């Protein structure tokens, strides 16, 4: 029987500096008001998926404190609760879980990124830290998001805890993005170095993330349902914060509580495709041969309940609700925006133009060619569940302010050695696109921000732009194409108007990919 999967329903930043360069006063005030609202909606989206609110929505104790309720399931508590976790957001998740369930918790082990406790303390996020005398042991590792010896020690401790459980026990598993690198447990005799080398060779030859995950699971003791198997016969409740487009539980952290749907033949097919089967280390061949001859075959995870407690879609739903409170007609386009950042920027630029003409009746029909280009580009991007027609119909009916929301994770092909991140690069490219079209009588603003509060190797979460970006930049001697050519978006936004357009939140303690907001407001 397959493991149950459930999706959990949703239940003052620093003041902005005034703009000074070459923008009419009325437009200036309007742009700043939009920027403040944009940051307000971004903050509301992130707040909805912070560890504390998420855990409290997911878990509850009955009045007597003897039963743990997770959605429509109940689990008996009698000094039988154990906790493990791995991922970039797991420190805060564990702190929230222990606050709620501490009296029942016997023992816990979590694997989190190196330096995260110091970073959270420095950021003043004390609610993300475990209390003194916590029953949860913390391992820090996977520096630069790469498996290492420290993460291996954490994985061994997690495996040891799981294997010691009985049928009377309940294991609470906390999972977030980055969990795969924080839970390396190669099947002996494969070493961590051999597994990493094979993964790097596959990636260098163009293997997809799905193919890489198939190989990782086949060579791991804990991925692909291995952790759930180690914990059997204990009951397992897995609470998952998704940082993957579409929220596939078998992909997030390589699915340690989800039985793998792949077999050895799938692995051999992948290795043959990239010409690596003949060059496999003896240890890898041994592990694959053992799995192929296993008389028990693939195991099930029927004792597991997997629950998505936080996702991009849930964050967007909260931002949509807040936009409506502010008086906007708000529509979610998709929680699965992906593809090359250049094409995604072109999509938003065309969307802004087409939506603008539909929002202003006097301009209706003026963008038939752009409308066609928009739909062609949407088809090319193949964005899952894109609500483009619904959004454009809503814009045409609105006759008032509109907010179009989306999320996901576009990709940036690095060509230069500048400083930036995908959100700042997307914002800069969208700003350049918005400047190509006549504005008419509509104010526009686009914001892109990373929900974790850190866009690439910068201290900004992202940035916001308006159609006047190019003229604002030119007034300060900044050439947008030059900065884009060097992937130097952060340097650009730092120099533009004293950094006013940067989105600063600090580390948030969560991660559900990126949030994109497009505002259109008739004057």
Coordinates of C-alpha atoms in Angstrom, one line a residue, residues 215-464:
X215 CA 20.8 7.0 -8.9
X216 CA 21.0 8.7 -5.5
X217 CA 18.1 6.6 -4.2
X218 CA 19.5 3.4 -5.5
X219 CA 22.8 3.9 -3.7
X220 CA 21.4 5.3 -0.4
X221 CA 20.3 3.6 2.8
X222 CA 17.8 6.4 3.7
X223 CA 16.6 8.1 0.4
X224 CA 13.8 6.6 -1.7
X225 CA 11.9 5.4 1.4
X226 CA 14.9 4.0 3.2
X227 CA 14.3 6.1 6.3
X228 CA 10.7 4.9 6.5
X229 CA 11.9 1.3 6.2
X230 CA 14.5 1.8 8.9
X231 CA 11.8 3.1 11.3
X232 CA 9.4 0.1 10.6
X233 CA 7.4 -1.1 12.5
X234 CA 7.0 2.4 14.2
X235 CA 4.4 4.7 12.7
X236 CA 5.9 7.6 10.8
X237 CA 4.4 11.1 10.2
X238 CA 6.4 13.1 7.7
X239 CA 5.9 16.9 7.7
X240 CA 7.2 18.4 4.4
X241 CA 8.1 21.9 3.4
X242 CA 8.2 21.9 -0.4
X243 CA 10.8 23.8 -2.4
X244 CA 10.2 21.8 -5.6
X245 CA 7.8 22.8 -8.4
X246 CA 4.7 20.7 -8.2
X247 CA 5.4 19.5 -4.6
X248 CA 6.4 15.9 -5.6
X249 CA 7.1 14.2 -2.3
X250 CA 9.3 11.6 -3.9
X251 CA 11.7 14.3 -5.1
X252 CA 11.8 16.6 -2.1
X253 CA 15.1 15.6 -0.2
X254 CA 15.0 12.5 -2.5
X255 CA 11.9 11.1 -0.8
X256 CA 13.3 9.4 2.4
X257 CA 9.7 8.5 3.5
X258 CA 8.4 7.7 0.0
X259 CA 9.0 4.3 -1.6
X260 CA 11.0 4.6 -4.8
X261 CA 9.2 3.8 -8.0
X262 CA 12.4 2.9 -9.7
X263 CA 14.4 -0.4 -9.9
X264 CA 17.9 -1.4 -10.8
X265 CA 17.1 -1.7 -14.5
X266 CA 16.1 2.0 -14.5
X267 CA 19.5 2.8 -13.0
X268 CA 21.4 0.7 -15.5
X269 CA 19.4 2.4 -18.4
X270 CA 20.5 5.8 -17.1
X271 CA 24.1 4.8 -16.7
X272 CA 24.2 3.3 -20.2
X273 CA 22.6 6.4 -21.7
X274 CA 25.5 8.5 -20.4
X275 CA 28.2 6.0 -21.1
X276 CA 29.1 5.4 -17.5
X277 CA 28.2 1.7 -16.8
X278 CA 31.6 0.3 -17.8
X279 CA 33.4 2.8 -15.6
X280 CA 31.4 2.1 -12.5
X281 CA 33.4 1.4 -9.3
X282 CA 33.2 -2.2 -8.1
X283 CA 31.3 -1.1 -5.0
X284 CA 28.5 0.5 -7.0
X285 CA 28.2 -2.6 -9.2
X286 CA 28.0 -4.7 -6.0
X287 CA 25.2 -2.6 -4.5
X288 CA 23.2 -2.7 -7.8
X289 CA 23.6 -6.4 -8.1
X290 CA 22.5 -7.0 -4.5
X291 CA 19.4 -4.9 -5.1
X292 CA 18.6 -6.7 -8.3
X293 CA 18.7 -10.1 -6.5
X294 CA 16.8 -9.0 -3.3
X295 CA 14.1 -11.7 -2.8
X296 CA 11.8 -9.2 -0.9
X297 CA 11.7 -6.8 -3.8
X298 CA 10.7 -3.1 -3.3
X299 CA 9.1 -2.4 0.0
X300 CA 6.1 -0.3 0.8
X301 CA 5.6 2.7 3.1
X302 CA 2.1 1.9 4.3
X303 CA 3.0 2.9 7.9
X304 CA 3.8 6.4 6.8
X305 CA 1.7 9.6 6.6
X306 CA 3.3 12.3 4.3
X307 CA 1.8 15.8 4.7
X308 CA 2.8 18.9 2.7
X309 CA 2.6 21.6 5.4
X310 CA 4.1 24.4 3.4
X311 CA 4.5 25.2 -0.3
X312 CA 4.7 28.0 -2.8
X313 CA 1.0 27.6 -3.6
X314 CA 0.1 28.1 0.1
X315 CA 2.2 31.2 0.3
X316 CA 0.6 32.6 -2.9
X317 CA -2.9 31.9 -1.5
X318 CA -2.2 34.0 1.5
X319 CA -0.7 36.9 -0.6
X320 CA -3.7 36.7 -2.9
X321 CA -6.1 37.0 0.1
X322 CA -4.1 40.0 1.4
X323 CA -4.2 41.7 -2.0
X324 CA -7.9 41.4 -2.1
X325 CA -8.1 43.0 1.4
X326 CA -6.1 45.9 -0.1
X327 CA -8.7 46.3 -2.9
X328 CA -7.0 44.5 -5.8
X329 CA -8.5 41.9 -8.1
X330 CA -6.0 39.2 -7.4
X331 CA -5.3 36.1 -9.5
X332 CA -2.7 33.4 -9.1
X333 CA -1.1 32.5 -12.4
X334 CA 0.9 29.5 -11.4
X335 CA 3.1 28.2 -8.5
X336 CA 5.3 26.5 -11.1
X337 CA 7.1 29.2 -13.0
X338 CA 10.2 27.7 -14.5
X339 CA 12.5 28.0 -17.5
X340 CA 15.3 30.3 -18.6
X341 CA 15.1 33.7 -16.8
X342 CA 15.2 35.5 -20.1
X343 CA 12.1 33.9 -21.4
X344 CA 10.3 34.2 -18.0
X345 CA 11.1 38.0 -18.1
X346 CA 9.8 38.3 -21.6
X347 CA 6.6 36.5 -20.5
X348 CA 6.0 39.0 -17.7
X349 CA 6.8 41.9 -20.0
X350 CA 4.3 40.7 -22.6
X351 CA 1.8 39.9 -19.8
X352 CA 2.0 43.4 -18.4
X353 CA 1.4 44.9 -21.9
X354 CA -1.5 42.7 -22.8
X355 CA -3.1 43.0 -19.3
X356 CA -2.6 46.8 -19.5
X357 CA -4.5 47.1 -22.7
X358 CA -7.4 45.0 -21.3
X359 CA -7.5 47.0 -18.2
X360 CA -7.9 50.3 -20.1
X361 CA -11.0 50.0 -22.4
X362 CA -9.8 52.8 -24.7
X363 CA -6.7 50.7 -25.6
X364 CA -8.6 47.4 -26.0
X365 CA -7.5 45.5 -29.1
X366 CA -4.3 47.5 -29.4
X367 CA -2.1 44.5 -28.7
X368 CA -3.3 41.6 -30.9
X369 CA 0.2 40.9 -32.0
X370 CA 1.6 40.9 -28.4
X371 CA -1.4 38.8 -27.3
X372 CA -0.3 36.2 -29.8
X373 CA 3.3 36.4 -28.8
X374 CA 2.3 36.0 -25.1
X375 CA 0.4 32.8 -25.8
X376 CA 3.2 31.4 -27.9
X377 CA 5.7 32.1 -25.2
X378 CA 3.5 30.5 -22.6
X379 CA 3.2 27.4 -24.7
X380 CA 7.0 27.3 -25.1
X381 CA 7.6 27.7 -21.4
X382 CA 5.2 24.8 -20.7
X383 CA 4.2 26.2 -17.3
X384 CA 2.0 23.6 -15.4
X385 CA -1.5 24.8 -14.6
X386 CA -0.9 28.3 -16.0
X387 CA -4.1 30.3 -15.4
X388 CA -3.4 32.8 -18.2
X389 CA -6.8 33.0 -19.7
X390 CA -8.5 33.3 -16.3
X391 CA -6.1 36.1 -15.4
X392 CA -6.7 38.1 -18.6
X393 CA -10.4 37.7 -18.2
X394 CA -10.2 38.9 -14.6
X395 CA -8.2 41.9 -15.7
X396 CA -10.7 42.8 -18.4
X397 CA -13.5 42.6 -15.9
X398 CA -11.7 44.5 -13.1
X399 CA -11.7 48.1 -14.3
X400 CA -9.6 48.7 -11.2
X401 CA -6.3 47.7 -9.6
X402 CA -5.1 44.2 -10.4
X403 CA -2.4 42.0 -8.8
X404 CA -1.2 38.9 -10.7
X405 CA 0.8 36.5 -8.5
X406 CA 3.0 33.6 -9.4
X407 CA 5.9 31.5 -7.9
X408 CA 8.4 29.0 -8.9
X409 CA 12.1 28.9 -9.7
X410 CA 13.5 30.2 -13.0
X411 CA 17.0 29.3 -14.0
X412 CA 19.9 31.7 -14.8
X413 CA 22.6 30.7 -17.3
X414 CA 25.7 32.4 -15.9
X415 CA 27.7 34.2 -18.5
X416 CA 29.6 36.8 -16.3
X417 CA 31.2 37.0 -13.0
X418 CA 29.0 39.6 -11.4
X419 CA 27.1 39.5 -8.1
X420 CA 23.4 38.7 -8.1
X421 CA 20.7 36.1 -7.8
X422 CA 17.9 34.8 -9.9
X423 CA 15.3 37.1 -8.3
X424 CA 17.3 40.3 -8.8
X425 CA 18.2 39.2 -12.4
X426 CA 14.5 38.5 -13.2
X427 CA 13.4 41.8 -11.8
X428 CA 16.1 43.7 -13.8
X429 CA 15.1 41.9 -17.0
X430 CA 11.4 42.5 -16.4
X431 CA 12.1 46.2 -15.7
X432 CA 13.9 46.4 -19.1
X433 CA 10.9 44.7 -20.7
X434 CA 8.3 47.0 -19.1
X435 CA 10.2 50.0 -20.5
X436 CA 9.6 48.9 -24.1
X437 CA 5.9 49.6 -24.1
X438 CA 3.9 52.9 -23.8
X439 CA 2.5 53.1 -20.3
X440 CA -0.8 54.7 -21.1
X441 CA -2.7 55.6 -17.9
X442 CA -1.5 52.6 -15.8
X443 CA 1.0 52.4 -13.0
X444 CA 2.9 49.1 -13.0
X445 CA 5.3 47.4 -10.6
X446 CA 7.0 44.0 -10.6
X447 CA 8.6 42.3 -7.6
X448 CA 10.5 39.1 -7.4
X449 CA 11.8 37.7 -4.1
X450 CA 13.2 34.5 -2.6
X451 CA 11.1 33.2 0.3
X452 CA 14.2 32.2 2.2
X453 CA 15.3 35.9 2.3
X454 CA 18.6 35.3 0.5
X455 CA 18.9 35.7 -3.3
X456 CA 22.0 34.0 -4.4
X457 CA 25.2 35.0 -2.5
X458 CA 23.7 38.4 -1.6
X459 CA 22.0 39.8 1.5
X460 CA 18.9 40.8 -0.5
X461 CA 15.8 38.6 -1.0
X462 CA 15.1 40.2 -4.4
X463 CA 14.1 43.5 -6.0
X464 CA 11.2 45.5 -7.4

